PDB file of C-alpha atoms in Angstrom:
ATOM      1  CA  UNK A1500      -0.066   0.004   0.023  1.00 93.00           C
ATOM      2  CA  UNK A1501       1.143   3.589  -0.795  1.00 94.00           C
ATOM      3  CA  UNK A1502      -0.298   7.131  -0.478  1.00 96.00           C
ATOM      4  CA  UNK A1503      -0.355   9.257  -3.448  1.00 96.00           C
ATOM      5  CA  UNK A1504       1.224  12.610  -2.846  1.00 95.00           C
ATOM      6  CA  UNK A1505      -1.242  14.425  -4.978  1.00 95.00           C
ATOM      7  CA  UNK A1506      -4.727  12.924  -4.249  1.00 96.00           C
ATOM      8  CA  UNK A1507      -3.647  11.804  -0.715  1.00 96.00           C
ATOM      9  CA  UNK A1508      -5.448   8.437  -1.286  1.00 96.00           C
ATOM     10  CA  UNK A1509      -4.008   5.108  -0.027  1.00 95.00           C
ATOM     11  CA  UNK A1510      -3.852   2.617  -2.907  1.00 96.00           C
ATOM     12  CA  UNK A1511      -2.428  -0.593  -3.875  1.00 95.00           C
ATOM     13  CA  UNK A1512       1.151  -0.698  -5.253  1.00 93.00           C
ATOM     14  CA  UNK A1513      -0.057  -1.563  -9.001  1.00 93.00           C
ATOM     15  CA  UNK A1514      -1.936   2.001  -8.896  1.00 95.00           C
ATOM     16  CA  UNK A1515       1.447   3.584  -9.304  1.00 94.00           C
ATOM     17  CA  UNK A1516       3.836   3.282 -12.149  1.00 93.00           C
ATOM     18  CA  UNK A1517       7.187   2.046 -11.782  1.00 92.00           C
ATOM     19  CA  UNK A1518      10.137   4.702 -11.943  1.00 90.00           C
ATOM     20  CA  UNK A1519      11.961   2.202 -14.284  1.00 88.00           C
ATOM     21  CA  UNK A1520      10.982  -0.880 -16.072  1.00 81.00           C
ATOM     22  CA  UNK A1521      14.030  -2.490 -14.437  1.00 85.00           C
ATOM     23  CA  UNK A1522      13.182  -1.288 -10.899  1.00 84.00           C
ATOM     24  CA  UNK A1523      10.569  -1.850  -8.282  1.00 87.00           C
ATOM     25  CA  UNK A1524      10.559   1.657  -7.225  1.00 92.00           C
ATOM     26  CA  UNK A1525       7.084   3.448  -7.784  1.00 94.00           C
ATOM     27  CA  UNK A1526       6.369   7.035  -8.687  1.00 93.00           C
ATOM     28  CA  UNK A1527       4.856   9.304  -6.025  1.00 94.00           C
ATOM     29  CA  UNK A1528       1.677  10.044  -7.931  1.00 94.00           C
ATOM     30  CA  UNK A1529      -0.903   7.408  -8.753  1.00 96.00           C
ATOM     31  CA  UNK A1530      -1.624   6.420 -12.317  1.00 96.00           C
ATOM     32  CA  UNK A1531      -5.039   8.335 -12.007  1.00 96.00           C
ATOM     33  CA  UNK A1532      -3.355  11.601 -11.086  1.00 96.00           C
ATOM     34  CA  UNK A1533      -0.782  11.369 -13.637  1.00 95.00           C
ATOM     35  CA  UNK A1534      -3.409  10.705 -16.292  1.00 96.00           C
ATOM     36  CA  UNK A1535      -5.187  13.764 -15.133  1.00 97.00           C
ATOM     37  CA  UNK A1536      -1.958  15.749 -15.146  1.00 96.00           C
ATOM     38  CA  UNK A1537      -1.180  14.830 -18.635  1.00 96.00           C
ATOM     39  CA  UNK A1538      -4.934  15.495 -19.901  1.00 97.00           C
ATOM     40  CA  UNK A1539      -4.532  18.972 -18.418  1.00 97.00           C
ATOM     41  CA  UNK A1540      -1.329  19.687 -19.936  1.00 97.00           C
ATOM     42  CA  UNK A1541      -2.529  18.624 -23.300  1.00 96.00           C
ATOM     43  CA  UNK A1542      -5.642  20.880 -23.154  1.00 97.00           C
ATOM     44  CA  UNK A1543      -3.539  23.742 -22.059  1.00 98.00           C
ATOM     45  CA  UNK A1544      -0.741  23.089 -24.799  1.00 97.00           C
ATOM     46  CA  UNK A1545      -2.603  21.561 -27.641  1.00 97.00           C
ATOM     47  CA  UNK A1546       0.099  22.536 -30.314  1.00 97.00           C
ATOM     48  CA  UNK A1547       2.942  21.189 -28.187  1.00 97.00           C
ATOM     49  CA  UNK A1548       0.814  17.927 -27.528  1.00 97.00           C
ATOM     50  CA  UNK A1549       0.308  17.289 -31.084  1.00 97.00           C
ATOM     51  CA  UNK A1550       3.911  17.790 -31.924  1.00 97.00           C
ATOM     52  CA  UNK A1551       4.907  15.535 -29.234  1.00 96.00           C
ATOM     53  CA  UNK A1552       2.696  13.047 -30.451  1.00 95.00           C
ATOM     54  CA  UNK A1553       3.793  13.245 -34.150  1.00 96.00           C
ATOM     55  CA  UNK A1554       7.563  13.163 -32.895  1.00 97.00           C
ATOM     56  CA  UNK A1555       6.775   9.948 -30.983  1.00 96.00           C
ATOM     57  CA  UNK A1556       4.848   8.295 -33.829  1.00 96.00           C
ATOM     58  CA  UNK A1557       7.570   8.945 -36.328  1.00 97.00           C
ATOM     59  CA  UNK A1558      10.253   7.425 -33.983  1.00 97.00           C
ATOM     60  CA  UNK A1559       8.149   4.456 -33.136  1.00 96.00           C
ATOM     61  CA  UNK A1560       6.204   3.377 -36.328  1.00 96.00           C
ATOM     62  CA  UNK A1561       5.798  -0.161 -35.421  1.00 94.00           C
ATOM     63  CA  UNK A1562       4.469   0.617 -31.953  1.00 95.00           C
ATOM     64  CA  UNK A1563       2.189   3.190 -33.512  1.00 96.00           C
ATOM     65  CA  UNK A1564       0.602   0.791 -36.072  1.00 94.00           C
ATOM     66  CA  UNK A1565      -0.144  -1.726 -33.391  1.00 94.00           C
ATOM     67  CA  UNK A1566      -1.786   0.833 -31.039  1.00 95.00           C
ATOM     68  CA  UNK A1567      -3.934   2.003 -33.841  1.00 95.00           C
ATOM     69  CA  UNK A1568      -4.719  -1.625 -34.698  1.00 95.00           C
ATOM     70  CA  UNK A1569      -5.574  -2.363 -31.088  1.00 96.00           C
ATOM     71  CA  UNK A1570      -7.842   0.750 -31.030  1.00 96.00           C
ATOM     72  CA  UNK A1571      -9.714  -0.184 -34.295  1.00 96.00           C
ATOM     73  CA  UNK A1572     -10.231  -3.640 -33.224  1.00 96.00           C
ATOM     74  CA  UNK A1573     -11.628  -2.618 -29.924  1.00 96.00           C
ATOM     75  CA  UNK A1574     -13.832   0.383 -31.245  1.00 96.00           C
ATOM     76  CA  UNK A1575     -15.054  -1.175 -34.407  1.00 94.00           C
ATOM     77  CA  UNK A1576     -15.358  -4.993 -33.430  1.00 96.00           C
ATOM     78  CA  UNK A1577     -15.137  -5.024 -29.657  1.00 96.00           C
ATOM     79  CA  UNK A1578     -12.227  -7.616 -29.651  1.00 96.00           C
ATOM     80  CA  UNK A1579      -8.833  -7.319 -28.176  1.00 96.00           C
ATOM     81  CA  UNK A1580      -5.619  -8.160 -30.293  1.00 95.00           C
ATOM     82  CA  UNK A1581      -5.317 -11.380 -28.306  1.00 96.00           C
ATOM     83  CA  UNK A1582      -8.692 -12.325 -29.299  1.00 96.00           C
ATOM     84  CA  UNK A1583      -7.870 -11.491 -32.948  1.00 96.00           C
ATOM     85  CA  UNK A1584      -4.768 -13.500 -32.810  1.00 95.00           C
ATOM     86  CA  UNK A1585      -6.783 -16.513 -31.397  1.00 96.00           C
ATOM     87  CA  UNK A1586      -9.291 -16.311 -34.187  1.00 96.00           C
ATOM     88  CA  UNK A1587      -6.276 -16.030 -36.702  1.00 94.00           C
ATOM     89  CA  UNK A1588      -4.729 -19.256 -35.132  1.00 95.00           C
ATOM     90  CA  UNK A1589      -8.084 -21.284 -35.331  1.00 96.00           C
ATOM     91  CA  UNK A1590      -7.962 -20.292 -39.060  1.00 96.00           C
ATOM     92  CA  UNK A1591      -4.479 -21.368 -39.564  1.00 94.00           C
ATOM     93  CA  UNK A1592      -3.426 -17.752 -40.288  1.00 92.00           C
ATOM     94  CA  UNK A1593      -5.453 -17.825 -43.433  1.00 95.00           C
ATOM     95  CA  UNK A1594      -8.566 -16.220 -44.981  1.00 96.00           C
ATOM     96  CA  UNK A1595     -12.016 -18.136 -43.724  1.00 96.00           C
ATOM     97  CA  UNK A1596     -13.126 -18.292 -47.329  1.00 95.00           C
ATOM     98  CA  UNK A1597     -10.184 -18.769 -49.840  1.00 94.00           C
ATOM     99  CA  UNK A1598      -7.977 -20.375 -47.093  1.00 95.00           C
ATOM    100  CA  UNK A1599      -4.760 -18.460 -48.466  1.00 93.00           C
ATOM    101  CA  UNK A1600      -2.292 -16.627 -46.501  1.00 90.00           C
ATOM    102  CA  UNK A1601      -2.639 -12.760 -47.125  1.00 81.00           C
ATOM    103  CA  UNK A1602       0.028 -12.300 -50.020  1.00 74.00           C
ATOM    104  CA  UNK A1603       0.557  -8.521 -49.012  1.00 76.00           C
ATOM    105  CA  UNK A1604       1.301  -9.485 -45.438  1.00 77.00           C
ATOM    106  CA  UNK A1605      -1.413  -7.098 -44.311  1.00 85.00           C
ATOM    107  CA  UNK A1606      -3.718  -7.936 -41.507  1.00 91.00           C
ATOM    108  CA  UNK A1607      -6.888  -9.958 -42.271  1.00 95.00           C
ATOM    109  CA  UNK A1608     -10.227  -8.070 -42.073  1.00 95.00           C
ATOM    110  CA  UNK A1609     -12.756  -8.799 -39.401  1.00 96.00           C
ATOM    111  CA  UNK A1610     -15.666  -9.951 -41.155  1.00 95.00           C
ATOM    112  CA  UNK A1611     -18.969  -9.052 -39.500  1.00 93.00           C
ATOM    113  CA  UNK A1612     -22.718  -9.189 -40.097  1.00 90.00           C
ATOM    114  CA  UNK A1613     -23.519  -5.701 -40.989  1.00 86.00           C
ATOM    115  CA  UNK A1614     -27.186  -5.968 -39.625  1.00 87.00           C
ATOM    116  CA  UNK A1615     -26.523  -7.736 -36.294  1.00 90.00           C
ATOM    117  CA  UNK A1616     -22.783  -6.599 -35.777  1.00 88.00           C
ATOM    118  CA  UNK A1617     -21.710  -9.950 -34.830  1.00 93.00           C
ATOM    119  CA  UNK A1618     -18.153 -11.010 -35.842  1.00 95.00           C
ATOM    120  CA  UNK A1619     -17.797 -14.105 -38.218  1.00 95.00           C
ATOM    121  CA  UNK A1620     -14.094 -14.585 -38.923  1.00 95.00           C
ATOM    122  CA  UNK A1621     -11.020 -13.036 -40.655  1.00 97.00           C
ATOM    123  CA  UNK A1622     -11.031 -12.503 -44.473  1.00 96.00           C
ATOM    124  CA  UNK A1623      -8.278 -11.369 -46.967  1.00 93.00           C
ATOM    125  CA  UNK A1624      -9.078  -8.059 -48.674  1.00 90.00           C
ATOM    126  CA  UNK A1625     -10.226  -9.792 -51.845  1.00 91.00           C
ATOM    127  CA  UNK A1626     -12.807 -11.904 -50.052  1.00 93.00           C
ATOM    128  CA  UNK A1627     -13.997  -9.290 -47.708  1.00 93.00           C
ATOM    129  CA  UNK A1628     -14.739  -6.797 -50.585  1.00 93.00           C
ATOM    130  CA  UNK A1629     -16.335  -9.522 -52.684  1.00 93.00           C
ATOM    131  CA  UNK A1630     -18.734 -10.233 -50.043  1.00 92.00           C
ATOM    132  CA  UNK A1631     -19.402  -6.486 -49.674  1.00 90.00           C
ATOM    133  CA  UNK A1632     -19.988  -6.217 -53.546  1.00 93.00           C
ATOM    134  CA  UNK A1633     -22.676  -8.938 -53.132  1.00 93.00           C
ATOM    135  CA  UNK A1634     -24.297  -6.903 -50.327  1.00 90.00           C
ATOM    136  CA  UNK A1635     -23.989 -10.137 -48.181  1.00 88.00           C
ATOM    137  CA  UNK A1636     -26.936 -11.488 -49.972  1.00 92.00           C
ATOM    138  CA  UNK A1637     -26.978 -15.384 -50.154  1.00 93.00           C
ATOM    139  CA  UNK A1638     -29.356 -15.290 -52.957  1.00 95.00           C
ATOM    140  CA  UNK A1639     -27.170 -13.148 -55.031  1.00 95.00           C
ATOM    141  CA  UNK A1640     -24.180 -15.280 -54.265  1.00 94.00           C
ATOM    142  CA  UNK A1641     -26.082 -18.378 -55.113  1.00 95.00           C
ATOM    143  CA  UNK A1642     -27.150 -16.759 -58.396  1.00 95.00           C
ATOM    144  CA  UNK A1643     -23.568 -15.872 -59.150  1.00 94.00           C
ATOM    145  CA  UNK A1644     -22.499 -19.529 -58.612  1.00 93.00           C
ATOM    146  CA  UNK A1645     -25.325 -20.784 -60.968  1.00 94.00           C
ATOM    147  CA  UNK A1646     -24.279 -18.259 -63.545  1.00 93.00           C
ATOM    148  CA  UNK A1647     -20.724 -19.509 -63.475  1.00 93.00           C
ATOM    149  CA  UNK A1648     -21.714 -23.170 -63.580  1.00 92.00           C
ATOM    150  CA  UNK A1649     -23.869 -22.453 -66.617  1.00 90.00           C
ATOM    151  CA  UNK A1650     -20.826 -21.270 -68.539  1.00 90.00           C
ATOM    152  CA  UNK A1651     -18.444 -23.810 -67.177  1.00 85.00           C
ATOM    153  CA  UNK A1652     -20.429 -26.609 -68.499  1.00 69.00           C
ATOM    154  CA  UNK A1653     -20.263 -25.495 -71.976  1.00 58.00           C
TER     155      UNK A1653
END
């Protein structure tokens, strides 16, 4: 247990960030107070805050991409990066429709039902766009298959 020097509340040790990753020493302000201090500074110094963020992003492109991906997965599909990776492993790291590894090396898209919002699986860009062009309409897809079969037999 430790007392925050800012809010004076007694909190568990994990409510305080470590001074260094290799040390057990904790900061004197709790995480909540640190967050609030940062928020206040960003509001008071918007240009400096933007420049600071841009500088960090340029210096850490891989971390930035991963952070953006985590945010998008949570915001759009309500899944964590760990859940995404679990789904990817259950699909053998391939598209759920064509069963191919994404050739471009990009992330597979989270396919979801646009009416219910329920996630279905992970698709490569080609299959994801293909479903979209058919408006996720099974009748339309079946009609396309019949059309292809008609001309394949001749």
